[in-house]
Amino acid sequence: MKRLSAVSGLAFSLAATFAIVFLSQAEPGNKRPATTQQKTSAKHEIHITDQNGNPVVSGRPSGTGQIVDVQVGPAFAFDPSTVDINVGDTVRWTWAGSGHSVTSGPPCEADSQYCSPDDQACASGILSNTGTVYTHTFDQPGVYDYFCAAHCTFGMIGTVNVSGGCAPSGWTAGPDLPSVGTRLAGVYFQPNGNFYGMGGRSSDVAGSDFTNPFEFDPGANSWAIKSATYPDNEVNNMACGELSVDGTSYIYCVGGSAAGATTATARVFRYDPVADTIETLDPGDNWPGDIAGTILPGGFTVLNNRLYILGGFNINVSATSEIWEFDPTVGVGAKWTQKVDTPEAIMYAPTCAIDGTIYVAGASDFDTVNLLVIDTTNSFSFDPVANTIGSIAPIPRATGETRALTFNGQMYVMGGGRVAPNPSNEVDIYDPVSNSWTTGDPFINGRRNFPTDTDGTSRIWLVGGYDVTGVPVASMEIFCAAGGPTPSPTPTPTVTPTVTPPVTPTPTVTPSVTPSVTPTVTPSVTPSPSPTPSEPPPSPTPRVTPRPRPTPFPRPTP
Ligand SMILES: [Cu+2]
């Protein structure tokens, strides 16, 4: 409580500092176009070569251990704003304007993973001037966001997609979770590269709830039980995600229930995996979606340093439709904002975020007649900024009680479901650009209610859950895209002036600037298919049809 107040106070003073910085920066020549013109010529004076003396193609690696260049400024942009590199490559940022920083973290909150000028005091957002050069070598695959501390709110943000670093390609078995376990939340924690199983339980019997986080270290290929202890036993079916506050990243977890219970908590806690400590937030920050005290979080995902919870399960009563947004950086009582309702009530819903849009595909529903959790093909998109719902092509199979992951700009819906033939091992892939579905490599053992997450480019982890017979298991499976499924396009000497300009509409970024190569066109540049809010969402197919009798389903055990 005390700490949170200090944090928000600091955030405020930081914001004030940035505002001052911006104002002073804007003083000389307030006319942006003029400034831009002036500094565009400066851009051409930067000639960078690689270790072999060859000109470096901006934003694109040409092999292993390469240096990739990004220009900082002079306008409020990084150029290119997105680079795709391989593990072991280095990004070299060169300042073509003054008063900017490279600060790692989800915009606009530092996470202290790297920052200019020297990786020190990242949260203070030190600004540097023209001519500054800052480099960072990326040793782990993943999606690394960064921003300028002075101009983040003006859209001065960038992304480094790092691929590779694992082998062999495809699914392989990993080491068992230290216990059989189900209903954990899986979180990949980028600052230390580990995968966490948060909460959960070893059986459906009361008292079987886990008391400590599980940590998987991909480098050591082993699991550990951490020392930090959960604040209570209502740790099943939590909504968890990595969020940063004032230079530190945490795993925030919301809600949950105890094994065998029909009530649910609204409390929020955060786990610091580096310090191995858990802190419960002020009750004033409890999730308002569970005012009833019986509602579990539905689908959840992180976008722009906010955790979103879509729908929920009013235990053994009904699925729910509220969407809530959690911002960890603001004061007690102000963190939660209610958004538009989901088009149909959803629970245990596969949810992920791609390029600013949140997607749901497949979700559990509650059959209020037979009092059963069932699978559906409910699918839709949600734009948190416009606060609108859009329609998407529905997932081709019914599922639920699983997660969706964002992997190289696509949505991966991981197995799940409980209505025959589920639980499944199928991986359904949604491409938001083409609004279409394909299937990926299935994992080995069908399951549901299991923790899973990804580094975003190369690896997916999943473990535990209920197997096809409904029994909690400990087995782990690991997916690797060794070469990276979306290799950078090869440089072409041909002049292609018709390229899609990068997303930031700053005057400096004109296609004519680099006529000799095809600029890296990244998926994030392409706008998501605009959801058509006017259209009704796809009609749900709730599969209320009774299942074949031979497999009687027990009363749900949330
Ligand atoms: Cu800046």
Coordinates of C-alpha atoms and ligand atoms in Angstrom, one line a residue:
M1 CA 0.0 0.0 0.0
K2 CA 2.7 2.4 1.0
R3 CA 4.9 1.2 -1.8
L4 CA 2.1 1.6 -4.3
S5 CA 1.5 5.2 -3.3
A6 CA 5.2 5.9 -3.6
V7 CA 5.2 4.3 -7.0
S8 CA 2.3 6.3 -8.4
G9 CA 3.9 9.4 -6.9
L10 CA 7.1 8.7 -8.8
A11 CA 5.2 7.9 -11.9
F12 CA 3.6 11.3 -11.7
S13 CA 6.9 13.1 -11.2
L14 CA 8.3 11.1 -14.1
A15 CA 5.5 12.1 -16.3
A16 CA 6.0 15.7 -15.2
T17 CA 9.7 15.4 -16.1
F18 CA 8.9 14.0 -19.5
A19 CA 6.5 16.8 -20.1
I20 CA 9.1 19.4 -19.3
V21 CA 11.6 17.6 -21.4
F22 CA 9.2 17.5 -24.3
L23 CA 8.4 21.2 -24.0
S24 CA 12.0 22.2 -23.9
Q25 CA 12.7 19.9 -26.8
A26 CA 10.0 21.4 -28.8
E27 CA 11.2 24.9 -28.4
P28 CA 13.7 25.3 -31.2
G29 CA 11.7 25.4 -34.4
N30 CA 8.2 24.3 -33.4
K31 CA 7.3 23.6 -36.9
R32 CA 7.8 19.9 -37.2
P33 CA 8.0 19.6 -41.0
A34 CA 10.8 22.2 -41.2
T35 CA 12.7 20.4 -38.4
T36 CA 12.1 17.2 -40.2
Q37 CA 13.4 18.4 -43.5
Q38 CA 16.5 19.7 -41.9
K39 CA 17.3 16.5 -40.1
T40 CA 16.4 14.2 -42.9
S41 CA 19.6 15.3 -44.6
A42 CA 21.5 14.5 -41.4
K43 CA 20.1 11.0 -41.8
H44 CA 21.9 10.5 -45.0
E45 CA 25.2 11.3 -43.4
I46 CA 25.1 8.2 -41.3
H47 CA 27.0 5.5 -43.0
I48 CA 27.4 2.3 -41.1
T49 CA 29.2 -0.8 -42.1
D50 CA 29.4 -4.2 -40.5
Q51 CA 32.5 -6.0 -39.3
N52 CA 33.2 -7.0 -42.9
G53 CA 33.1 -3.4 -44.1
N54 CA 29.9 -3.9 -46.0
P55 CA 27.1 -1.4 -45.7
V56 CA 24.6 -2.5 -43.1
V57 CA 21.0 -2.8 -44.4
S58 CA 18.9 -1.0 -41.9
G59 CA 16.7 -3.1 -39.7
R60 CA 17.6 -6.4 -41.2
P61 CA 20.2 -9.0 -40.1
S62 CA 22.2 -10.7 -42.8
G63 CA 23.4 -13.6 -40.8
T64 CA 24.3 -14.7 -37.3
G65 CA 25.9 -12.3 -34.8
Q66 CA 25.0 -9.4 -37.0
I67 CA 24.5 -5.7 -36.2
V68 CA 21.3 -4.2 -37.2
D69 CA 20.9 -0.4 -37.2
V70 CA 18.0 1.7 -36.0
Q71 CA 17.9 5.5 -36.3
V72 CA 16.7 7.4 -33.3
G73 CA 14.8 10.5 -34.3
P74 CA 15.1 13.2 -35.5
A75 CA 11.3 13.1 -35.5
F76 CA 9.4 11.2 -32.9
A77 CA 10.1 7.8 -34.3
F78 CA 12.6 5.0 -34.5
D79 CA 13.5 4.0 -38.0
P80 CA 12.7 1.2 -38.7
S81 CA 10.3 0.9 -35.8
T82 CA 10.3 -2.9 -35.9
V83 CA 13.3 -5.1 -36.6
D84 CA 13.4 -8.8 -36.9
I85 CA 16.7 -10.4 -35.8
N86 CA 18.1 -13.7 -34.6
V87 CA 19.3 -14.7 -31.2
G88 CA 22.9 -13.3 -30.8
D89 CA 22.3 -10.3 -33.1
T90 CA 23.0 -6.8 -31.9
V91 CA 20.8 -3.8 -32.4
R92 CA 22.7 -0.5 -32.8
W93 CA 20.7 2.7 -32.2
T94 CA 22.2 5.9 -33.6
W95 CA 20.8 9.2 -32.6
A96 CA 19.9 11.5 -35.5
G97 CA 18.1 13.9 -33.2
S98 CA 18.5 15.1 -29.6
G99 CA 16.4 14.5 -26.5
H100 CA 15.5 10.9 -27.0
S101 CA 16.0 7.6 -25.2
V102 CA 15.8 3.9 -25.9
T103 CA 14.0 2.5 -22.9
S104 CA 12.9 -1.1 -22.8
G105 CA 9.4 -2.0 -21.7
P106 CA 5.8 -2.1 -22.8
P107 CA 4.9 1.4 -23.8
C108 CA 5.2 3.5 -21.9
E109 CA 6.6 1.8 -18.7
A110 CA 10.2 0.9 -18.2
D111 CA 11.0 -2.7 -17.4
S112 CA 14.8 -2.2 -17.0
Q113 CA 15.8 -5.0 -19.4
Y114 CA 18.0 -2.6 -21.5
C115 CA 18.2 1.2 -22.0
S116 CA 20.4 3.9 -23.4
P117 CA 22.9 5.2 -22.8
D118 CA 24.5 2.4 -20.6
D119 CA 21.7 0.2 -19.3
Q120 CA 21.7 2.0 -16.0
A121 CA 18.7 3.7 -14.2
C122 CA 16.4 2.7 -17.0
A123 CA 13.3 3.9 -15.2
S124 CA 14.6 7.5 -15.1
G125 CA 14.6 7.6 -18.9
I126 CA 17.9 9.3 -19.6
L127 CA 17.8 11.3 -22.8
S128 CA 20.7 11.5 -25.2
N129 CA 21.6 13.7 -28.1
T130 CA 22.6 13.5 -31.8
G131 CA 25.5 11.3 -32.4
T132 CA 24.9 9.0 -29.5
V133 CA 25.3 5.3 -30.3
Y134 CA 23.8 2.6 -28.0
T135 CA 24.0 -1.1 -28.7
H136 CA 22.3 -4.1 -27.1
T137 CA 22.8 -7.8 -28.0
F138 CA 19.7 -10.0 -27.7
D139 CA 20.5 -13.5 -26.2
Q140 CA 17.0 -14.8 -25.8
P141 CA 14.2 -15.1 -28.3
G142 CA 11.2 -12.9 -27.8
V143 CA 9.4 -9.7 -28.5
Y144 CA 11.2 -6.8 -27.0
D145 CA 9.3 -3.5 -26.9
Y146 CA 10.9 -0.2 -26.2
F147 CA 10.1 3.4 -26.3
C148 CA 11.5 6.9 -26.0
A149 CA 10.9 8.1 -22.4
A150 CA 10.3 11.7 -23.6
H151 CA 8.0 10.9 -26.5
C152 CA 6.3 7.6 -25.9
T153 CA 2.9 9.1 -25.6
F154 CA 3.5 10.6 -29.1
G155 CA 4.0 7.1 -30.5
M156 CA 7.8 7.0 -30.4
I157 CA 7.9 3.2 -29.8
G158 CA 9.8 0.3 -31.3
T159 CA 10.0 -3.5 -31.3
V160 CA 12.8 -5.9 -31.6
N161 CA 11.6 -9.4 -32.6
V162 CA 14.2 -12.0 -31.8
S163 CA 13.9 -15.5 -33.3
G164 CA 15.7 -18.8 -32.9
G165 CA 17.8 -19.9 -30.0
C166 CA 16.1 -23.3 -29.6
A167 CA 16.3 -26.8 -31.2
P168 CA 15.0 -29.0 -32.6
S169 CA 11.9 -27.7 -34.3
G170 CA 8.5 -29.0 -33.3
W171 CA 7.1 -30.4 -30.1
T172 CA 9.2 -32.4 -27.6
A173 CA 8.6 -33.6 -24.1
G174 CA 10.0 -31.5 -21.3
P175 CA 10.5 -32.4 -17.6
D176 CA 7.5 -33.0 -15.4
L177 CA 6.0 -30.3 -13.3
P178 CA 7.1 -31.1 -9.7
S179 CA 3.5 -32.3 -9.0
V180 CA 0.6 -33.3 -11.1
G181 CA -1.3 -30.1 -11.5
T182 CA -4.2 -28.4 -13.1
R183 CA -5.8 -24.9 -13.3
L184 CA -2.5 -23.1 -13.1
A185 CA -1.9 -19.9 -15.1
G186 CA 1.2 -20.0 -17.3
V187 CA 3.3 -16.8 -17.6
Y188 CA 6.5 -16.3 -19.5
F189 CA 8.5 -13.7 -17.6
Q190 CA 10.8 -12.0 -20.1
P191 CA 13.3 -10.3 -17.7
N192 CA 14.7 -13.7 -16.6
G193 CA 13.5 -15.8 -19.5
N194 CA 11.6 -18.3 -17.2
F195 CA 8.1 -19.8 -17.5
Y196 CA 5.9 -19.8 -14.4
G197 CA 3.0 -21.9 -13.3
M198 CA 1.0 -19.7 -11.0
G199 CA -1.5 -21.2 -8.6
G200 CA -3.5 -24.3 -9.4
R201 CA -3.9 -27.6 -7.5
S202 CA -3.0 -31.2 -7.6
S203 CA -6.5 -32.6 -7.5
D204 CA -10.1 -31.5 -7.3
V205 CA -10.2 -32.4 -3.6
A206 CA -10.4 -29.5 -1.1
G207 CA -7.0 -28.7 0.4
S208 CA -5.0 -29.6 -2.8
D209 CA -4.3 -26.0 -3.8
F210 CA -0.6 -25.2 -4.5
T211 CA 1.0 -22.8 -2.1
N212 CA 4.1 -21.6 -4.1
P213 CA 4.8 -20.7 -7.7
F214 CA 6.5 -23.2 -10.0
E215 CA 9.4 -22.0 -12.1
F216 CA 10.7 -23.6 -15.3
D217 CA 14.2 -22.5 -16.4
P218 CA 14.5 -23.2 -20.2
G219 CA 18.3 -23.0 -20.0
A220 CA 18.6 -25.6 -17.3
N221 CA 15.5 -27.4 -18.6
S222 CA 14.3 -28.0 -15.1
W223 CA 11.6 -27.0 -12.7
A224 CA 11.8 -25.4 -9.2
I225 CA 9.3 -24.7 -6.5
K226 CA 9.8 -21.1 -5.4
S227 CA 9.8 -19.8 -1.8
A228 CA 7.3 -17.1 -2.1
T229 CA 3.9 -18.1 -0.7
Y230 CA 0.5 -17.2 -2.1
P231 CA -1.6 -15.0 0.1
D232 CA -4.5 -17.5 0.2
N233 CA -5.7 -20.8 -1.2
E234 CA -8.0 -19.2 -3.9
V235 CA -5.4 -19.7 -6.6
N236 CA -7.2 -21.8 -9.2
N237 CA -8.3 -20.3 -12.5
M238 CA -6.5 -17.0 -11.8
A239 CA -5.9 -14.5 -14.6
C240 CA -2.2 -13.7 -14.6
G241 CA 0.2 -11.7 -16.7
E242 CA 3.5 -9.8 -16.7
L243 CA 3.1 -6.0 -16.1
S244 CA 5.7 -3.4 -15.4
V245 CA 5.6 -0.6 -12.8
D246 CA 8.3 2.0 -12.4
G247 CA 11.2 0.0 -13.9
T248 CA 10.3 -3.4 -12.4
S249 CA 8.3 -6.2 -13.9
Y250 CA 5.9 -8.5 -11.9
I251 CA 3.5 -11.3 -12.5
Y252 CA 0.1 -9.9 -11.5
C253 CA -2.6 -12.4 -10.7
V254 CA -6.3 -11.7 -10.3
G255 CA -9.1 -13.7 -8.6
G256 CA -9.4 -17.4 -8.3
S257 CA -11.1 -20.1 -6.2
A258 CA -10.1 -22.9 -3.9
A259 CA -10.4 -26.5 -4.8
G260 CA -13.9 -27.7 -4.1
A261 CA -15.2 -24.2 -3.4
T262 CA -18.0 -22.4 -5.1
T263 CA -16.9 -18.9 -4.1
A264 CA -14.2 -16.8 -5.7
T265 CA -11.9 -14.1 -4.5
A266 CA -11.5 -10.7 -6.1
R267 CA -8.0 -9.9 -4.7
V268 CA -5.0 -9.0 -6.8
F269 CA -1.5 -10.0 -5.9
R270 CA 1.8 -9.5 -7.7
Y271 CA 4.8 -11.9 -7.8
D272 CA 8.3 -10.6 -8.3
P273 CA 10.1 -13.6 -9.7
V274 CA 13.5 -12.0 -9.3
A275 CA 13.1 -11.2 -5.6
D276 CA 10.8 -14.2 -5.2
T277 CA 8.3 -12.2 -3.2
I278 CA 4.6 -11.8 -3.3
E279 CA 2.7 -8.7 -2.4
T280 CA -1.1 -8.4 -2.1
L281 CA -2.6 -5.2 -3.4
D282 CA -4.8 -2.9 -1.4
P283 CA -8.4 -4.3 -1.3
G284 CA -9.3 -1.1 -3.1
D285 CA -7.7 -2.6 -6.1
N286 CA -9.8 -5.8 -6.0
W287 CA -11.3 -6.9 -9.3
P288 CA -14.8 -5.3 -9.6
G289 CA -15.9 -8.1 -11.9
D290 CA -16.2 -10.3 -8.8
I291 CA -18.4 -8.1 -6.6
A292 CA -20.7 -11.1 -6.3
G293 CA -17.8 -13.2 -4.7
T294 CA -18.6 -16.1 -6.9
I295 CA -17.1 -15.1 -10.3
L296 CA -13.9 -16.5 -11.7
P297 CA -12.0 -14.5 -14.4
G298 CA -12.7 -15.5 -18.0
G299 CA -10.3 -15.0 -20.8
F300 CA -7.3 -12.8 -20.1
T301 CA -4.4 -11.2 -21.9
V302 CA -1.9 -8.4 -21.5
L303 CA -1.8 -5.5 -24.0
N304 CA 0.2 -2.3 -23.6
N305 CA 1.0 -3.0 -20.0
R306 CA -2.6 -3.6 -19.1
L307 CA -4.2 -6.8 -18.1
Y308 CA -7.6 -7.5 -19.7
I309 CA -10.2 -9.9 -18.3
L310 CA -13.0 -10.9 -20.7
G311 CA -16.1 -12.6 -19.2
G312 CA -16.0 -15.0 -16.4
F313 CA -17.7 -17.9 -14.6
N314 CA -20.3 -17.2 -12.0
I315 CA -19.6 -20.6 -10.5
N316 CA -22.2 -23.2 -11.4
V317 CA -24.6 -20.5 -12.3
S318 CA -23.6 -18.9 -15.7
A319 CA -21.0 -17.4 -17.9
T320 CA -20.6 -13.6 -17.7
S321 CA -20.0 -10.8 -20.2
E322 CA -18.1 -8.0 -18.6
I323 CA -14.7 -6.8 -19.8
W324 CA -12.3 -5.2 -17.3
E325 CA -9.0 -3.4 -17.9
F326 CA -6.3 -3.3 -15.2
D327 CA -3.6 -0.6 -15.2
P328 CA -1.0 -1.4 -12.6
T329 CA 0.6 2.1 -12.8
V330 CA -2.2 4.2 -11.3
G331 CA -3.4 4.7 -7.7
V332 CA -5.5 2.6 -5.5
G333 CA -9.0 2.5 -6.6
A334 CA -8.2 3.7 -10.1
K335 CA -6.7 0.6 -11.6
W336 CA -9.8 -1.0 -13.0
T337 CA -11.9 0.3 -15.9
Q338 CA -15.0 -1.5 -17.2
K339 CA -15.2 -1.7 -21.0
V340 CA -17.9 -2.8 -23.5
D341 CA -19.5 -6.2 -22.8
T342 CA -18.5 -9.3 -24.7
P343 CA -21.0 -10.3 -27.5
E344 CA -21.8 -13.5 -25.7
A345 CA -21.0 -14.7 -22.2
I346 CA -17.7 -16.5 -22.1
M347 CA -15.5 -18.2 -19.6
Y348 CA -12.2 -20.1 -19.7
A349 CA -11.8 -18.4 -23.0
P350 CA -8.7 -18.5 -25.2
T351 CA -7.7 -14.8 -25.5
C352 CA -4.6 -13.0 -26.9
A353 CA -3.6 -9.6 -28.2
I354 CA -2.1 -8.9 -31.7
D355 CA -1.2 -5.4 -32.8
G356 CA -3.5 -3.6 -30.4
T357 CA -6.5 -5.8 -30.9
I358 CA -7.6 -8.5 -28.5
Y359 CA -9.0 -11.8 -29.9
V360 CA -11.1 -14.5 -28.4
A361 CA -11.7 -17.8 -30.2
G362 CA -13.4 -20.8 -28.6
A363 CA -14.6 -20.4 -25.1
S364 CA -16.4 -22.4 -22.5
D365 CA -20.1 -21.7 -21.7
F366 CA -22.3 -22.9 -19.0
D367 CA -25.2 -25.1 -19.9
T368 CA -27.7 -23.8 -17.3
V369 CA -30.1 -26.7 -18.0
N370 CA -27.7 -29.6 -17.4
L371 CA -25.3 -27.5 -15.2
L372 CA -22.3 -28.4 -17.3
V373 CA -19.3 -26.6 -18.7
I374 CA -19.4 -26.9 -22.5
D375 CA -17.2 -25.9 -25.4
T376 CA -18.1 -23.4 -28.1
T377 CA -16.8 -21.8 -31.2
N378 CA -17.5 -18.3 -30.0
S379 CA -15.1 -15.9 -31.6
F380 CA -14.7 -12.1 -31.8
S381 CA -12.3 -9.3 -31.5
F382 CA -12.1 -6.4 -29.0
D383 CA -10.5 -3.0 -29.6
P384 CA -9.7 -1.6 -26.1
V385 CA -9.0 1.9 -27.4
A386 CA -12.1 2.3 -29.5
N387 CA -13.9 0.1 -26.9
T388 CA -15.7 -1.8 -29.7
I389 CA -16.4 -5.4 -30.5
G390 CA -15.6 -6.8 -34.0
S391 CA -16.4 -10.1 -35.7
I392 CA -13.8 -12.6 -36.9
A393 CA -14.0 -15.9 -38.7
P394 CA -15.0 -18.4 -36.0
I395 CA -12.6 -21.0 -34.9
P396 CA -13.3 -24.2 -36.9
R397 CA -13.7 -26.4 -33.8
A398 CA -15.4 -26.0 -30.4
T399 CA -13.0 -25.7 -27.5
G400 CA -12.7 -24.0 -24.1
E401 CA -10.8 -24.3 -20.8
T402 CA -7.6 -23.4 -22.5
R403 CA -5.5 -20.4 -23.6
A404 CA -4.6 -18.6 -26.8
L405 CA -1.1 -17.3 -27.4
T406 CA 0.4 -14.6 -29.6
F407 CA 3.1 -16.3 -31.7
N408 CA 4.7 -14.3 -34.5
G409 CA 1.7 -12.1 -35.0
Q410 CA -0.8 -15.0 -35.1
M411 CA -3.2 -16.4 -32.5
Y412 CA -2.5 -20.0 -31.4
V413 CA -5.4 -21.7 -29.7
M414 CA -4.0 -24.6 -27.7
G415 CA -6.0 -27.8 -27.4
G416 CA -8.5 -27.7 -24.6
G417 CA -12.1 -28.4 -24.3
R418 CA -14.0 -31.1 -22.4
V419 CA -16.9 -32.2 -24.7
A420 CA -16.0 -35.2 -26.8
P421 CA -13.8 -35.5 -28.8
N422 CA -12.1 -33.0 -26.5
P423 CA -9.8 -32.5 -24.6
S424 CA -7.7 -31.9 -27.6
N425 CA -4.1 -31.5 -28.7
E426 CA -5.0 -29.5 -31.7
V427 CA -3.4 -26.1 -32.3
D428 CA -5.6 -23.8 -34.3
I429 CA -3.9 -20.7 -35.8
Y430 CA -5.7 -17.5 -36.6
D431 CA -4.2 -15.0 -39.0
P432 CA -5.7 -11.6 -38.3
V433 CA -4.4 -10.3 -41.6
S434 CA -6.3 -12.8 -43.8
N435 CA -9.0 -13.4 -41.2
S436 CA -8.6 -17.2 -41.7
W437 CA -7.7 -20.3 -39.8
T438 CA -5.1 -23.1 -40.2
T439 CA -3.8 -25.8 -38.0
G440 CA -0.3 -26.0 -36.6
D441 CA 1.7 -29.0 -35.3
P442 CA -0.5 -30.6 -32.7
F443 CA 1.1 -31.2 -29.4
I444 CA 1.4 -34.7 -28.0
N445 CA -1.2 -35.3 -25.3
G446 CA -4.6 -33.7 -25.4
R447 CA -5.5 -31.7 -22.3
R448 CA -7.4 -28.8 -20.8
N449 CA -7.0 -26.3 -18.0
F450 CA -3.2 -26.3 -18.3
P451 CA -0.7 -23.4 -18.0
T452 CA 0.9 -22.4 -21.3
D453 CA 2.7 -19.4 -22.6
T454 CA 5.3 -18.4 -25.2
D455 CA 8.2 -16.0 -25.7
G456 CA 6.3 -14.8 -28.8
T457 CA 8.6 -15.8 -31.5
S458 CA 10.3 -19.2 -30.9
R459 CA 9.1 -21.3 -28.0
I460 CA 5.9 -22.4 -26.4
W461 CA 5.6 -24.2 -23.1
L462 CA 2.7 -26.2 -21.7
V463 CA 2.4 -28.5 -18.7
G464 CA -0.1 -30.3 -16.6
G465 CA -3.8 -29.9 -16.9
Y466 CA -6.5 -32.6 -17.0
D467 CA -5.6 -35.3 -19.6
V468 CA -8.2 -36.9 -21.9
T469 CA -9.5 -39.1 -19.0
G470 CA -10.0 -36.0 -16.8
V471 CA -7.0 -36.8 -14.5
P472 CA -4.5 -34.1 -13.5
V473 CA -1.1 -34.8 -15.0
A474 CA 2.5 -33.5 -14.7
S475 CA 3.8 -34.0 -18.2
M476 CA 5.3 -31.0 -20.1
E477 CA 5.6 -30.3 -23.8
I478 CA 7.8 -27.7 -25.4
F479 CA 7.5 -26.2 -28.9
C480 CA 10.4 -24.8 -30.8
A481 CA 10.5 -22.9 -34.0
A482 CA 14.2 -23.2 -34.5
G483 CA 14.5 -21.1 -37.6
G484 CA 11.8 -18.7 -36.7
P485 CA 8.6 -19.2 -38.7
T486 CA 8.7 -15.7 -40.1
P487 CA 12.2 -15.1 -41.5
S488 CA 13.1 -11.6 -42.5
P489 CA 12.7 -11.0 -46.2
T490 CA 15.9 -11.1 -48.2
P491 CA 17.2 -7.8 -49.3
T492 CA 16.4 -7.1 -52.9
P493 CA 18.4 -4.7 -55.0
T494 CA 15.3 -3.7 -57.0
V495 CA 13.7 -0.4 -56.4
T496 CA 10.3 -1.0 -55.0
P497 CA 8.7 2.4 -54.2
T498 CA 5.3 0.9 -53.5
V499 CA 6.3 -0.5 -50.1
T500 CA 4.0 0.0 -47.2
P501 CA 5.4 2.8 -45.2
P502 CA 6.0 2.1 -41.6
V503 CA 3.1 2.7 -39.2
T504 CA 4.2 6.1 -37.8
P505 CA 3.1 8.8 -40.2
T506 CA 6.1 11.0 -39.5
P507 CA 7.2 13.0 -42.5
T508 CA 10.7 11.6 -42.3
V509 CA 9.7 8.1 -43.2
T510 CA 9.1 8.4 -46.9
P511 CA 9.7 5.4 -49.1
S512 CA 12.0 7.5 -51.3
V513 CA 14.5 7.7 -48.4
T514 CA 15.7 4.1 -49.0
P515 CA 15.1 3.4 -52.6
S516 CA 17.7 0.7 -52.9
V517 CA 16.1 -1.8 -50.7
T518 CA 12.8 -3.2 -49.7
P519 CA 12.2 -1.9 -46.2
T520 CA 11.4 -4.6 -43.7
V521 CA 7.7 -5.0 -43.8
T522 CA 6.7 -6.4 -40.5
P523 CA 3.4 -7.9 -39.5
S524 CA 2.9 -5.2 -37.0
V525 CA 2.9 -2.6 -39.7
T526 CA 0.0 -4.0 -41.4
P527 CA -3.2 -2.7 -39.8
S528 CA -5.4 -5.4 -38.4
P529 CA -8.4 -6.2 -40.4
S530 CA -10.8 -3.5 -39.2
P531 CA -13.4 -5.1 -37.2
T532 CA -16.9 -4.3 -38.4
P533 CA -18.6 -3.2 -35.3
S534 CA -21.8 -2.6 -37.2
E535 CA -22.1 -6.2 -38.1
P536 CA -23.5 -8.6 -35.6
P537 CA -21.0 -11.0 -34.2
P538 CA -21.0 -14.6 -35.4
S539 CA -23.8 -16.4 -33.8
P540 CA -22.6 -18.6 -31.1
T541 CA -22.8 -22.3 -31.5
P542 CA -23.1 -23.3 -27.9
R543 CA -23.3 -27.0 -28.5
V544 CA -26.0 -27.5 -25.9
T545 CA -26.6 -30.8 -27.6
P546 CA -26.2 -33.5 -25.0
R547 CA -23.1 -35.5 -25.4
P548 CA -23.2 -39.2 -26.0
R549 CA -24.2 -40.9 -22.8
P550 CA -21.3 -43.3 -22.3
T551 CA -19.2 -40.4 -20.9
P552 CA -21.1 -38.8 -18.1
F553 CA -19.6 -35.5 -17.2
P554 CA -19.2 -34.7 -13.6
R555 CA -20.5 -31.5 -12.1
P556 CA -17.9 -28.8 -13.0
T557 CA -15.2 -28.4 -10.4
P558 CA -13.9 -24.9 -10.9
Ligands
CU1 CU 12.1 11.0 -28.1

